[in-house]
mmCIF file of C-alpha atoms in Angstrom:
data_model
loop_
_atom_site.group_PDB
_atom_site.id
_atom_site.type_symbol
_atom_site.label_atom_id
_atom_site.label_comp_id
_atom_site.label_asym_id
_atom_site.label_seq_id
_atom_site.Cartn_x
_atom_site.Cartn_y
_atom_site.Cartn_z
ATOM 1 C CA VAL A 1 44.179 161.443 128.726
ATOM 2 C CA LYS A 2 44.312 161.377 132.488
ATOM 3 C CA PHE A 3 41.259 159.789 134.148
ATOM 4 C CA VAL A 4 40.461 158.045 130.801
ATOM 5 C CA ASP A 5 43.288 156.005 129.404
ATOM 6 C CA GLU A 6 44.210 154.224 132.554
ATOM 7 C CA PHE A 7 40.600 152.982 132.827
ATOM 8 C CA ARG A 8 40.681 151.399 129.321
ATOM 9 C CA ASP A 9 43.590 149.033 129.891
ATOM 10 C CA ALA A 10 42.828 145.665 128.146
ATOM 11 C CA GLU A 11 45.117 143.556 130.236
ATOM 12 C CA LEU A 12 43.549 144.985 133.486
ATOM 13 C CA GLY A 13 40.051 144.344 131.924
ATOM 14 C CA GLN A 14 41.046 140.698 131.332
ATOM 15 C CA ALA A 15 42.297 140.437 134.890
ATOM 16 C CA LEU A 16 39.072 141.748 136.221
ATOM 17 C CA SER A 17 37.157 139.367 134.051
ATOM 18 C CA THR A 18 39.137 136.475 135.410
ATOM 19 C CA GLN A 19 38.579 137.681 138.992
ATOM 20 C CA ILE A 20 34.789 137.889 138.374
ATOM 21 C CA LEU A 21 34.755 134.371 137.121
ATOM 22 C CA ALA A 22 36.824 133.215 140.149
ATOM 23 C CA GLU A 23 34.701 134.758 142.706
ATOM 24 C CA LEU A 24 31.141 134.049 141.643
ATOM 25 C CA ASP A 25 29.006 131.071 142.387
ATOM 26 C CA PRO A 26 28.853 129.111 139.040
ATOM 27 C CA GLY A 27 25.502 127.668 140.073
ATOM 28 C CA ARG A 28 23.782 130.952 140.488
ATOM 29 C CA HIS A 29 22.426 133.440 137.913
ATOM 30 C CA TYR A 30 23.152 137.088 138.622
ATOM 31 C CA LYS A 31 20.906 139.846 137.163
ATOM 32 C CA VAL A 32 22.505 143.285 137.541
ATOM 33 C CA MET A 33 20.891 146.488 136.182
ATOM 34 C CA GLU A 34 22.939 149.244 134.884
ATOM 35 C CA VAL A 35 20.686 152.262 135.633
ATOM 36 C CA CYS A 36 22.331 154.816 133.413
ATOM 37 C CA GLY A 37 22.216 155.060 129.557
ATOM 38 C CA GLY A 38 25.849 156.052 129.640
ATOM 39 C CA HIS A 39 26.780 152.739 131.223
ATOM 40 C CA THR A 40 24.634 150.928 128.511
ATOM 41 C CA HIS A 41 26.522 152.695 125.860
ATOM 42 C CA SER A 42 29.941 151.893 127.297
ATOM 43 C CA ILE A 43 29.026 148.254 127.839
ATOM 44 C CA TYR A 44 28.324 147.669 124.202
ATOM 45 C CA LYS A 45 30.936 150.050 122.827
ATOM 46 C CA TYR A 46 33.651 148.211 124.722
ATOM 47 C CA GLY A 47 32.076 144.688 124.569
ATOM 48 C CA ILE A 48 32.052 144.485 128.351
ATOM 49 C CA ASP A 49 29.367 141.838 128.417
ATOM 50 C CA ASP A 50 31.672 139.610 126.333
ATOM 51 C CA LEU A 51 34.057 139.584 129.223
ATOM 52 C CA LEU A 52 31.387 138.364 131.705
ATOM 53 C CA PRO A 53 30.558 134.809 132.430
ATOM 54 C CA SER A 54 27.244 133.645 130.987
ATOM 55 C CA ASN A 55 25.595 133.565 134.350
ATOM 56 C CA VAL A 56 26.097 137.311 134.894
ATOM 57 C CA GLU A 57 23.325 139.053 133.016
ATOM 58 C CA LEU A 58 23.305 142.867 132.537
ATOM 59 C CA VAL A 59 19.827 144.481 132.386
ATOM 60 C CA HIS A 60 19.373 147.903 131.035
ATOM 61 C CA GLY A 61 17.630 150.414 133.150
ATOM 62 C CA PRO A 62 15.519 153.569 132.583
ATOM 63 C CA GLY A 63 18.425 156.021 132.721
ATOM 64 C CA CYS A 64 18.533 157.389 129.258
ATOM 65 C CA PRO A 65 17.034 160.906 129.292
ATOM 66 C CA VAL A 66 15.789 160.908 125.657
ATOM 67 C CA CYS A 67 14.283 157.409 125.923
ATOM 68 C CA VAL A 68 11.903 158.145 128.817
ATOM 69 C CA ILE A 69 10.248 161.249 127.132
ATOM 70 C CA PRO A 70 6.687 160.323 126.177
ATOM 71 C CA MET A 71 5.293 161.200 122.773
ATOM 72 C CA GLY A 72 2.865 163.644 124.201
ATOM 73 C CA ARG A 73 5.664 165.825 125.599
ATOM 74 C CA VAL A 74 7.311 165.842 122.180
ATOM 75 C CA ASP A 75 4.108 167.009 120.645
ATOM 76 C CA ASP A 76 3.964 169.835 123.234
ATOM 77 C CA GLY A 77 7.408 170.786 122.165
ATOM 78 C CA ILE A 78 6.486 170.792 118.536
ATOM 79 C CA ALA A 79 3.310 172.805 119.181
ATOM 80 C CA VAL A 80 5.499 175.538 120.889
ATOM 81 C CA ALA A 81 8.049 175.367 118.063
ATOM 82 C CA HIS A 82 5.299 176.184 115.500
ATOM 83 C CA ASN A 83 4.377 179.500 117.200
ATOM 84 C CA ASP A 84 5.272 182.582 115.142
ATOM 85 C CA GLY A 85 8.419 184.235 116.160
ATOM 86 C CA VAL A 86 9.588 181.343 118.288
ATOM 87 C CA ILE A 87 13.225 180.023 118.208
ATOM 88 C CA PHE A 88 12.959 176.549 119.680
ATOM 89 C CA THR A 89 16.169 175.066 121.073
ATOM 90 C CA CYS A 90 16.986 171.526 122.295
ATOM 91 C CA PHE A 91 19.739 168.990 122.457
ATOM 92 C CA GLY A 92 20.572 167.193 119.206
ATOM 93 C CA ASP A 93 19.159 163.845 120.263
ATOM 94 C CA MET A 94 15.723 165.406 120.917
ATOM 95 C CA LEU A 95 15.456 166.477 117.286
ATOM 96 C CA ARG A 96 14.868 162.882 116.021
ATOM 97 C CA VAL A 97 12.494 161.646 118.784
ATOM 98 C CA PRO A 98 9.115 160.822 117.217
ATOM 99 C CA GLY A 99 6.051 162.643 118.422
ATOM 100 C CA SER A 100 2.600 161.320 117.574
ATOM 101 C CA GLU A 101 2.927 162.586 113.960
ATOM 102 C CA TYR A 102 6.494 163.763 113.333
ATOM 103 C CA THR A 103 9.742 164.876 114.893
ATOM 104 C CA LEU A 104 11.129 168.223 115.730
ATOM 105 C CA LEU A 105 13.520 167.870 112.794
ATOM 106 C CA GLU A 106 10.555 167.479 110.540
ATOM 107 C CA ALA A 107 8.876 170.490 112.166
ATOM 108 C CA LYS A 108 12.058 172.421 111.185
ATOM 109 C CA ALA A 109 11.691 171.207 107.732
ATOM 110 C CA GLN A 110 8.144 172.513 107.725
ATOM 111 C CA GLY A 111 9.475 175.991 108.664
ATOM 112 C CA ALA A 112 9.677 176.109 112.425
ATOM 113 C CA ASP A 113 12.866 177.677 113.637
ATOM 114 C CA VAL A 114 14.242 174.662 115.601
ATOM 115 C CA ARG A 115 17.854 174.866 116.605
ATOM 116 C CA MET A 116 20.192 172.323 118.223
ATOM 117 C CA VAL A 117 22.190 173.521 121.260
ATOM 118 C CA TYR A 118 24.977 171.981 123.216
ATOM 119 C CA SER A 119 24.016 173.730 126.452
ATOM 120 C CA PRO A 120 21.018 175.648 127.803
ATOM 121 C CA LEU A 121 23.514 178.587 128.068
ATOM 122 C CA ASP A 122 23.628 178.515 124.352
ATOM 123 C CA ALA A 123 19.939 178.955 124.212
ATOM 124 C CA LEU A 124 20.095 181.953 126.553
ATOM 125 C CA ARG A 125 22.832 183.372 124.335
ATOM 126 C CA ILE A 126 20.503 183.071 121.327
ATOM 127 C CA ALA A 127 17.841 184.881 123.445
ATOM 128 C CA ARG A 128 20.222 187.714 124.105
ATOM 129 C CA GLU A 129 21.006 187.914 120.395
ATOM 130 C CA ASN A 130 17.442 187.988 119.313
ATOM 131 C CA PRO A 131 15.565 190.249 121.659
ATOM 132 C CA ASP A 132 12.577 190.418 119.338
ATOM 133 C CA ARG A 133 12.100 186.650 119.254
ATOM 134 C CA GLU A 134 10.751 184.295 121.955
ATOM 135 C CA VAL A 135 13.509 181.681 122.630
ATOM 136 C CA VAL A 136 12.402 178.418 124.209
ATOM 137 C CA PHE A 137 14.604 175.711 125.566
ATOM 138 C CA PHE A 138 13.279 172.162 125.632
ATOM 139 C CA ALA A 139 14.919 170.831 128.814
ATOM 140 C CA ILE A 140 15.451 167.130 129.321
ATOM 141 C CA GLY A 141 17.566 164.942 131.476
ATOM 142 C CA PHE A 142 18.116 163.632 135.031
ATOM 143 C CA GLU A 143 19.834 165.214 137.888
ATOM 144 C CA THR A 144 23.055 165.476 135.856
ATOM 145 C CA THR A 145 21.593 167.906 133.375
ATOM 146 C CA ALA A 146 19.068 169.701 135.655
ATOM 147 C CA PRO A 147 21.765 171.887 137.221
ATOM 148 C CA SER A 148 22.710 173.371 133.890
ATOM 149 C CA THR A 149 19.081 174.404 133.198
ATOM 150 C CA ALA A 150 18.754 175.742 136.746
ATOM 151 C CA LEU A 151 21.916 177.809 136.346
ATOM 152 C CA THR A 152 20.727 179.116 132.975
ATOM 153 C CA LEU A 153 17.363 180.163 134.365
ATOM 154 C CA LYS A 154 19.078 181.855 137.329
ATOM 155 C CA ARG A 155 21.253 183.902 134.918
ATOM 156 C CA ALA A 156 18.129 184.721 132.860
ATOM 157 C CA LYS A 157 16.380 185.961 135.880
ATOM 158 C CA ALA A 158 19.344 187.980 136.980
ATOM 159 C CA GLU A 159 19.613 189.521 133.552
ATOM 160 C CA GLY A 160 15.893 190.318 133.433
ATOM 161 C CA MET A 161 15.410 188.302 130.235
ATOM 162 C CA LYS A 162 11.848 188.508 129.081
ATOM 163 C CA ASN A 163 12.090 186.546 125.853
ATOM 164 C CA PHE A 164 13.507 183.235 127.336
ATOM 165 C CA SER A 165 11.436 180.334 128.639
ATOM 166 C CA CYS A 166 11.839 176.556 129.170
ATOM 167 C CA VAL A 167 9.731 173.407 128.587
ATOM 168 C CA CYS A 168 10.848 171.508 131.655
ATOM 169 C CA ASN A 169 10.993 167.724 131.337
ATOM 170 C CA HIS A 170 13.652 167.088 133.903
ATOM 171 C CA VAL A 171 13.239 163.796 135.677
ATOM 172 C CA THR A 172 14.623 162.197 138.813
ATOM 173 C CA ILE A 173 16.013 158.714 138.964
ATOM 174 C CA VAL A 174 14.964 157.329 142.317
ATOM 175 C CA PRO A 175 11.150 157.135 141.802
ATOM 176 C CA PRO A 176 11.412 154.878 138.634
ATOM 177 C CA LEU A 177 13.953 152.669 140.424
ATOM 178 C CA ARG A 178 11.495 152.229 143.221
ATOM 179 C CA ALA A 179 8.767 151.496 140.646
ATOM 180 C CA LEU A 180 11.033 148.804 139.059
ATOM 181 C CA LEU A 181 11.823 147.306 142.442
ATOM 182 C CA GLU A 182 8.154 147.037 143.137
ATOM 183 C CA SER A 183 7.503 145.380 139.751
ATOM 184 C CA PRO A 184 6.772 141.674 139.822
ATOM 185 C CA ASP A 185 8.165 141.405 136.261
ATOM 186 C CA LEU A 186 11.718 141.818 137.203
ATOM 187 C CA ARG A 187 13.966 140.023 139.666
ATOM 188 C CA LEU A 188 17.232 142.046 140.004
ATOM 189 C CA ASP A 189 20.276 141.110 142.287
ATOM 190 C CA GLY A 190 21.983 144.525 142.238
ATOM 191 C CA PHE A 191 22.402 147.829 140.588
ATOM 192 C CA ILE A 192 25.299 149.562 138.832
ATOM 193 C CA GLY A 193 24.559 153.113 140.185
ATOM 194 C CA PRO A 194 24.494 156.173 137.857
ATOM 195 C CA GLY A 195 27.887 157.876 138.426
ATOM 196 C CA HIS A 196 27.143 161.184 137.026
ATOM 197 C CA VAL A 197 23.657 161.611 138.649
ATOM 198 C CA CYS A 198 25.536 160.821 141.949
ATOM 199 C CA THR A 199 27.977 163.551 141.210
ATOM 200 C CA ILE A 200 25.055 165.909 141.909
ATOM 201 C CA VAL A 201 22.923 163.970 144.372
ATOM 202 C CA GLY A 202 25.532 161.970 146.131
ATOM 203 C CA ALA A 203 25.192 158.388 147.430
ATOM 204 C CA ARG A 204 22.544 158.985 150.080
ATOM 205 C CA PRO A 205 19.400 158.893 147.757
ATOM 206 C CA PHE A 206 20.311 155.200 146.781
ATOM 207 C CA GLU A 207 20.393 153.894 150.413
ATOM 208 C CA PHE A 208 16.816 152.864 150.234
ATOM 209 C CA ILE A 209 17.724 150.067 147.759
ATOM 210 C CA PRO A 210 19.754 148.062 150.263
ATOM 211 C CA ALA A 211 17.721 149.165 153.214
ATOM 212 C CA ASP A 212 14.259 148.539 151.866
ATOM 213 C CA TYR A 213 14.890 145.961 149.102
ATOM 214 C CA GLY A 214 18.059 144.127 150.149
ATOM 215 C CA ARG A 215 19.887 144.763 146.990
ATOM 216 C CA PRO A 216 23.457 146.140 146.694
ATOM 217 C CA VAL A 217 24.296 149.246 144.669
ATOM 218 C CA VAL A 218 27.739 150.283 143.384
ATOM 219 C CA ILE A 219 28.096 153.780 142.012
ATOM 220 C CA SER A 220 30.151 153.363 138.889
ATOM 221 C CA GLY A 221 32.290 155.375 136.519
ATOM 222 C CA PHE A 222 31.813 154.980 132.689
ATOM 223 C CA GLU A 223 35.119 153.496 131.471
ATOM 224 C CA PRO A 224 35.364 149.755 130.883
ATOM 225 C CA LEU A 225 37.446 149.084 133.929
ATOM 226 C CA ASP A 226 35.087 151.130 136.127
ATOM 227 C CA ILE A 227 32.136 148.994 135.065
ATOM 228 C CA LEU A 228 33.988 145.691 135.415
ATOM 229 C CA GLN A 229 35.204 146.663 138.877
ATOM 230 C CA SER A 230 31.726 147.694 139.884
ATOM 231 C CA ILE A 231 30.248 144.403 138.709
ATOM 232 C CA LEU A 232 32.971 142.634 140.771
ATOM 233 C CA MET A 233 32.080 144.784 143.850
ATOM 234 C CA ILE A 234 28.384 143.837 143.510
ATOM 235 C CA LEU A 235 29.175 140.168 143.193
ATOM 236 C CA ARG A 236 31.383 140.287 146.183
ATOM 237 C CA GLN A 237 28.638 141.927 148.160
ATOM 238 C CA LEU A 238 26.215 139.232 147.091
ATOM 239 C CA GLU A 239 28.663 136.383 147.826
ATOM 240 C CA SER A 240 29.615 137.712 151.288
ATOM 241 C CA GLY A 241 25.980 138.453 152.143
ATOM 242 C CA ARG A 242 26.731 142.218 152.399
ATOM 243 C CA CYS A 243 24.222 144.783 151.073
ATOM 244 C CA GLU A 244 25.082 148.412 150.883
ATOM 245 C CA VAL A 245 25.812 151.442 148.747
ATOM 246 C CA GLU A 246 29.438 151.414 147.627
ATOM 247 C CA ASN A 247 31.167 154.101 145.665
ATOM 248 C CA GLN A 248 33.600 152.840 142.852
ATOM 249 C CA TYR A 249 33.694 156.266 141.270
ATOM 250 C CA LYS A 250 35.334 158.126 144.147
ATOM 251 C CA ARG A 251 37.597 160.188 141.855
ATOM 252 C CA VAL A 252 34.448 161.965 140.798
ATOM 253 C CA VAL A 253 31.516 161.307 143.120
ATOM 254 C CA PRO A 254 31.652 162.846 146.661
ATOM 255 C CA HIS A 255 29.391 161.074 149.187
ATOM 256 C CA GLU A 256 27.354 164.218 149.712
ATOM 257 C CA GLY A 257 27.122 165.188 145.957
ATOM 258 C CA ASN A 258 27.552 168.744 144.708
ATOM 259 C CA LEU A 259 25.838 170.876 147.371
ATOM 260 C CA ARG A 260 25.976 174.067 145.407
ATOM 261 C CA ALA A 261 24.240 172.338 142.409
ATOM 262 C CA LEU A 262 21.526 170.918 144.734
ATOM 263 C CA GLU A 263 20.915 174.434 146.186
ATOM 264 C CA VAL A 264 20.483 175.948 142.774
ATOM 265 C CA MET A 265 18.136 173.184 141.777
ATOM 266 C CA GLN A 266 16.187 173.657 145.004
ATOM 267 C CA GLU A 267 15.715 177.387 144.201
ATOM 268 C CA VAL A 268 14.693 176.843 140.527
ATOM 269 C CA PHE A 269 12.716 173.671 140.550
ATOM 270 C CA GLU A 270 9.959 171.908 142.452
ATOM 271 C CA LEU A 271 8.654 168.373 142.227
ATOM 272 C CA ARG A 272 5.733 167.730 139.871
ATOM 273 C CA PRO A 273 3.024 165.710 141.598
ATOM 274 C CA HIS A 274 3.303 163.113 138.767
ATOM 275 C CA PHE A 275 4.893 162.800 135.382
ATOM 276 C CA GLU A 276 4.501 160.346 132.503
ATOM 277 C CA TRP A 277 7.501 158.235 131.631
ATOM 278 C CA ARG A 278 7.595 156.404 128.385
ATOM 279 C CA GLY A 279 6.939 152.772 128.966
ATOM 280 C CA LEU A 280 6.604 153.111 132.714
ATOM 281 C CA GLY A 281 3.460 155.283 132.865
ATOM 282 C CA PHE A 282 2.784 157.950 135.467
ATOM 283 C CA ILE A 283 5.185 157.990 138.417
ATOM 284 C CA SER A 284 4.507 160.215 141.441
ATOM 285 C CA GLN A 285 7.059 162.987 142.228
ATOM 286 C CA SER A 286 9.428 161.805 139.517
ATOM 287 C CA ALA A 287 10.024 165.048 137.551
ATOM 288 C CA LEU A 288 10.688 168.682 138.070
ATOM 289 C CA ARG A 289 8.825 171.854 137.067
ATOM 290 C CA LEU A 290 9.867 175.438 137.622
ATOM 291 C CA SER A 291 9.241 176.796 141.126
ATOM 292 C CA GLU A 292 6.940 179.685 141.820
ATOM 293 C CA ALA A 293 9.841 182.131 141.777
ATOM 294 C CA TYR A 294 10.721 181.000 138.132
ATOM 295 C CA ARG A 295 7.173 180.404 136.860
ATOM 296 C CA ASP A 296 7.563 183.313 134.453
ATOM 297 C CA PHE A 297 10.134 181.326 132.521
ATOM 298 C CA ASP A 298 7.765 178.310 132.142
ATOM 299 C CA ALA A 299 7.037 177.958 128.416
ATOM 300 C CA GLU A 300 4.002 175.772 129.326
ATOM 301 C CA GLU A 301 2.454 178.866 130.962
ATOM 302 C CA ARG A 302 3.540 181.216 128.216
ATOM 303 C CA PHE A 303 2.443 179.130 125.179
ATOM 304 C CA GLU A 304 -0.618 176.826 124.593
ATOM 305 C CA VAL A 305 0.384 173.240 124.595
ATOM 306 C CA PRO A 306 -1.825 170.255 123.707
ATOM 307 C CA ASN A 307 -0.804 168.340 126.952
ATOM 308 C CA VAL A 308 -2.374 165.172 125.574
ATOM 309 C CA ARG A 309 -1.246 161.679 126.560
ATOM 310 C CA VAL A 310 -0.301 159.752 123.369
ATOM 311 C CA ALA A 311 -0.026 155.921 123.328
ATOM 312 C CA ASP A 312 3.240 154.516 122.001
ATOM 313 C CA PRO A 313 2.969 152.821 118.566
ATOM 314 C CA LYS A 314 1.714 149.271 118.967
ATOM 315 C CA ALA A 315 4.761 147.750 117.334
ATOM 316 C CA CYS A 316 7.120 149.579 119.699
ATOM 317 C CA GLN A 317 8.378 147.814 122.806
ATOM 318 C CA CYS A 318 10.441 150.577 124.259
ATOM 319 C CA GLY A 319 8.527 150.176 127.604
ATOM 320 C CA GLU A 320 9.648 146.554 128.027
ATOM 321 C CA VAL A 321 13.222 147.484 127.017
ATOM 322 C CA LEU A 322 13.223 150.401 129.484
ATOM 323 C CA LYS A 323 12.096 148.148 132.303
ATOM 324 C CA GLY A 324 14.690 145.505 131.355
ATOM 325 C CA VAL A 325 11.901 142.982 130.721
ATOM 326 C CA ILE A 326 13.117 142.269 127.134
ATOM 327 C CA LYS A 327 16.479 142.770 125.369
ATOM 328 C CA PRO A 328 16.479 145.305 122.493
ATOM 329 C CA TRP A 329 16.811 142.551 119.825
ATOM 330 C CA GLU A 330 13.797 140.852 121.147
ATOM 331 C CA CYS A 331 11.586 143.779 120.098
ATOM 332 C CA LYS A 332 9.511 143.048 117.052
ATOM 333 C CA VAL A 333 10.723 146.038 115.072
ATOM 334 C CA PHE A 334 14.363 146.082 116.207
ATOM 335 C CA GLY A 335 16.681 146.545 113.215
ATOM 336 C CA THR A 336 13.971 146.218 110.695
ATOM 337 C CA ALA A 337 11.299 148.884 110.872
ATOM 338 C CA CYS A 338 13.120 150.599 113.754
ATOM 339 C CA THR A 339 16.712 151.656 113.050
ATOM 340 C CA PRO A 340 18.822 154.741 114.174
ATOM 341 C CA GLU A 341 18.121 156.322 110.831
ATOM 342 C CA HIS A 342 14.321 155.773 111.044
ATOM 343 C CA ALA A 343 13.529 155.279 114.722
ATOM 344 C CA ILE A 344 10.077 154.311 115.885
ATOM 345 C CA GLY A 345 10.991 154.129 119.504
ATOM 346 C CA THR A 346 13.091 156.535 121.585
ATOM 347 C CA CYS A 347 15.509 153.754 122.632
ATOM 348 C CA MET A 348 16.820 153.653 119.040
ATOM 349 C CA VAL A 349 17.341 157.469 118.918
ATOM 350 C CA SER A 350 19.881 158.366 121.498
ATOM 351 C CA PRO A 351 23.341 156.810 121.655
ATOM 352 C CA GLU A 352 22.534 156.073 125.337
ATOM 353 C CA GLY A 353 19.421 154.114 124.337
ATOM 354 C CA ALA A 354 19.810 150.370 124.752
ATOM 355 C CA CYS A 355 18.520 149.627 121.229
ATOM 356 C CA ALA A 356 20.815 152.182 119.567
ATOM 357 C CA ALA A 357 23.821 150.810 121.534
ATOM 358 C CA TYR A 358 22.965 147.195 120.469
ATOM 359 C CA TYR A 359 22.406 148.365 116.987
ATOM 360 C CA ASN A 360 25.492 150.592 116.590
ATOM 361 C CA PHE A 361 28.016 148.276 118.132
ATOM 362 C CA GLY A 362 27.228 145.169 116.111
ATOM 363 C CA ARG A 363 25.093 143.211 118.623
ATOM 364 C CA TYR A 364 22.250 143.236 116.079
ATOM 365 C CA ALA A 365 23.926 140.872 113.649
ATOM 366 C CA ARG A 366 25.344 138.656 116.301
ATOM 367 C CA GLU A 367 22.130 138.201 118.309
ATOM 368 C CA ARG A 368 20.142 137.545 115.130
ATOM 369 C CA GLU A 369 22.633 134.854 114.234
ATOM 370 C CA ALA A 370 22.199 133.298 117.662
ATOM 371 C CA VAL A 371 18.419 133.249 117.182
ATOM 372 C CA MET B 1 38.093 168.786 130.342
ATOM 373 C CA ARG B 2 41.103 170.773 131.537
ATOM 374 C CA VAL B 3 40.784 174.482 132.628
ATOM 375 C CA ALA B 4 42.983 176.593 130.319
ATOM 376 C CA ARG B 5 41.961 179.956 131.629
ATOM 377 C CA THR B 6 39.283 181.443 133.850
ATOM 378 C CA GLY B 7 37.233 184.626 133.967
ATOM 379 C CA GLY B 8 34.558 185.179 136.529
ATOM 380 C CA SER B 9 32.008 182.389 136.497
ATOM 381 C CA MET B 10 33.204 181.068 133.117
ATOM 382 C CA ALA B 11 36.275 179.172 132.023
ATOM 383 C CA TRP B 12 37.879 178.161 128.765
ATOM 384 C CA CYS B 13 38.469 174.394 128.969
ATOM 385 C CA GLU B 14 40.136 172.044 126.569
ATOM 386 C CA ASP B 15 38.926 168.426 125.963
ATOM 387 C CA GLY B 16 41.012 165.444 125.382
ATOM 388 C CA GLN B 17 41.387 166.264 121.706
ATOM 389 C CA GLY B 18 42.615 169.835 122.483
ATOM 390 C CA ASP B 19 39.331 171.466 121.367
ATOM 391 C CA GLY B 20 38.294 174.473 123.416
ATOM 392 C CA HIS B 21 34.873 174.966 125.087
ATOM 393 C CA GLU B 22 33.411 177.842 127.117
ATOM 394 C CA VAL B 23 32.223 176.273 130.397
ATOM 395 C CA ALA B 24 30.281 177.695 133.327
ATOM 396 C CA ILE B 25 32.150 177.017 136.535
ATOM 397 C CA GLU B 26 30.164 178.532 139.319
ATOM 398 C CA LEU B 27 28.945 175.050 140.601
ATOM 399 C CA VAL B 28 32.584 173.971 141.214
ATOM 400 C CA MET B 29 34.432 177.206 142.143
ATOM 401 C CA PRO B 30 37.199 177.833 143.047
ATOM 402 C CA VAL B 31 38.946 176.181 140.052
ATOM 403 C CA GLU B 32 42.494 176.952 138.784
ATOM 404 C CA VAL B 33 44.188 176.731 135.448
ATOM 405 C CA GLY B 34 45.250 173.057 135.100
ATOM 406 C CA ASP B 35 42.387 171.660 136.955
ATOM 407 C CA ALA B 36 40.349 168.975 135.379
ATOM 408 C CA VAL B 37 36.541 169.315 135.593
ATOM 409 C CA LEU B 38 33.559 167.093 134.654
ATOM 410 C CA VAL B 39 31.440 169.091 132.144
ATOM 411 C CA HIS B 40 27.832 168.370 131.379
ATOM 412 C CA ALA B 41 25.779 170.487 128.927
ATOM 413 C CA GLY B 42 28.280 173.387 129.179
ATOM 414 C CA VAL B 43 28.392 173.472 132.926
ATOM 415 C CA ALA B 44 31.159 171.996 135.175
ATOM 416 C CA ILE B 45 29.524 169.664 137.737
ATOM 417 C CA ALA B 46 32.520 168.193 139.410
ATOM 418 C CA GLN B 47 36.053 169.274 140.171
ATOM 419 C CA LEU B 48 38.622 166.524 139.653
ATOM 420 C CA GLY B 49 41.746 168.347 140.849
ATOM 421 C CA ALA B 50 44.982 169.271 139.100
ATOM 422 C CA THR B 51 46.129 167.318 136.084
ATOM 423 C CA LEU B 52 49.378 169.211 135.323
#
């Protein structure tokens, strides 16, 4: 497949690995954060960390959309789903995210009409097919996914749909990165930038990282060679004393992003004053809600929701994992009480979650042996 | 995915396994048959150019 196969070449991967080893300072420890959950998944799926020298440490960032949803928001969704006549739709990953008492999947087992969709446009189609039912879409995701929700709501408005609404949980990536950079817990040397978010927002929103914090950012694709090359580009910046935003993923990411998508998002959404992130707490202007022009489609206005903050289970350390403070296998319940089949924390639910990636690709057994 | 046919703001696209998907293309228009597009949640978010 073009754009895929050529970026999975094992020999080129080895060559990049050798080049990384040759160009770094063996006396220095490099800590690089991959911001996006898609990168975390690729890193463990393809064993990229095994190709890196021991003094290059990859730290997982907060860019898994499912992982950052706090329990209280799941409870809000479940409350909406239990309303008579509601068809509640969401992406498949969301079904298994634990609320304070149970998941959306368990709500479905109790009789709520909860349906998995691949796209918000599928939810809109269900609304067209069921004019006597209220159809609600539980929207999650970063700037990569927000345009699909925005486009769907634009279509719903144009069609005059009265039975369609949305619980908007869309978040933005820059505010949590700033929060992490301000955190005394974490010393990071550079960032692997989120390629698909940048497809929408472009490179400019990340320029504050080199400008204000003196750390390089390389916007990266998701194939193994993309990630290895991005790590090499970060190390080269560090070794040469440069500090800037570079774009390794030029075949997809234009510098200015997707202006049409940004325009649609601008019309449909506005920034929330603050939003709770799982493990990171409340972060100002870090999430989106529906703009005044689209307020009629806001399910939080249409239905009663508990809107209660719920603390994470004591045993769960998703917060520390999301901040890169601990590795997934260092969590007390990793692989024992918390597994992909019976997840306690969100990081074990989505394939993009760091814990699920570790668990699914065999890191679990190896790291335990090492301990 | 590769665009197999277009119709208005939607396109029929095929993934690497040859499976077909209906995709909204208005954020990346104009696209032509044979173009590769990056699709997220049923919506094309980037145009990658011709693949044929």
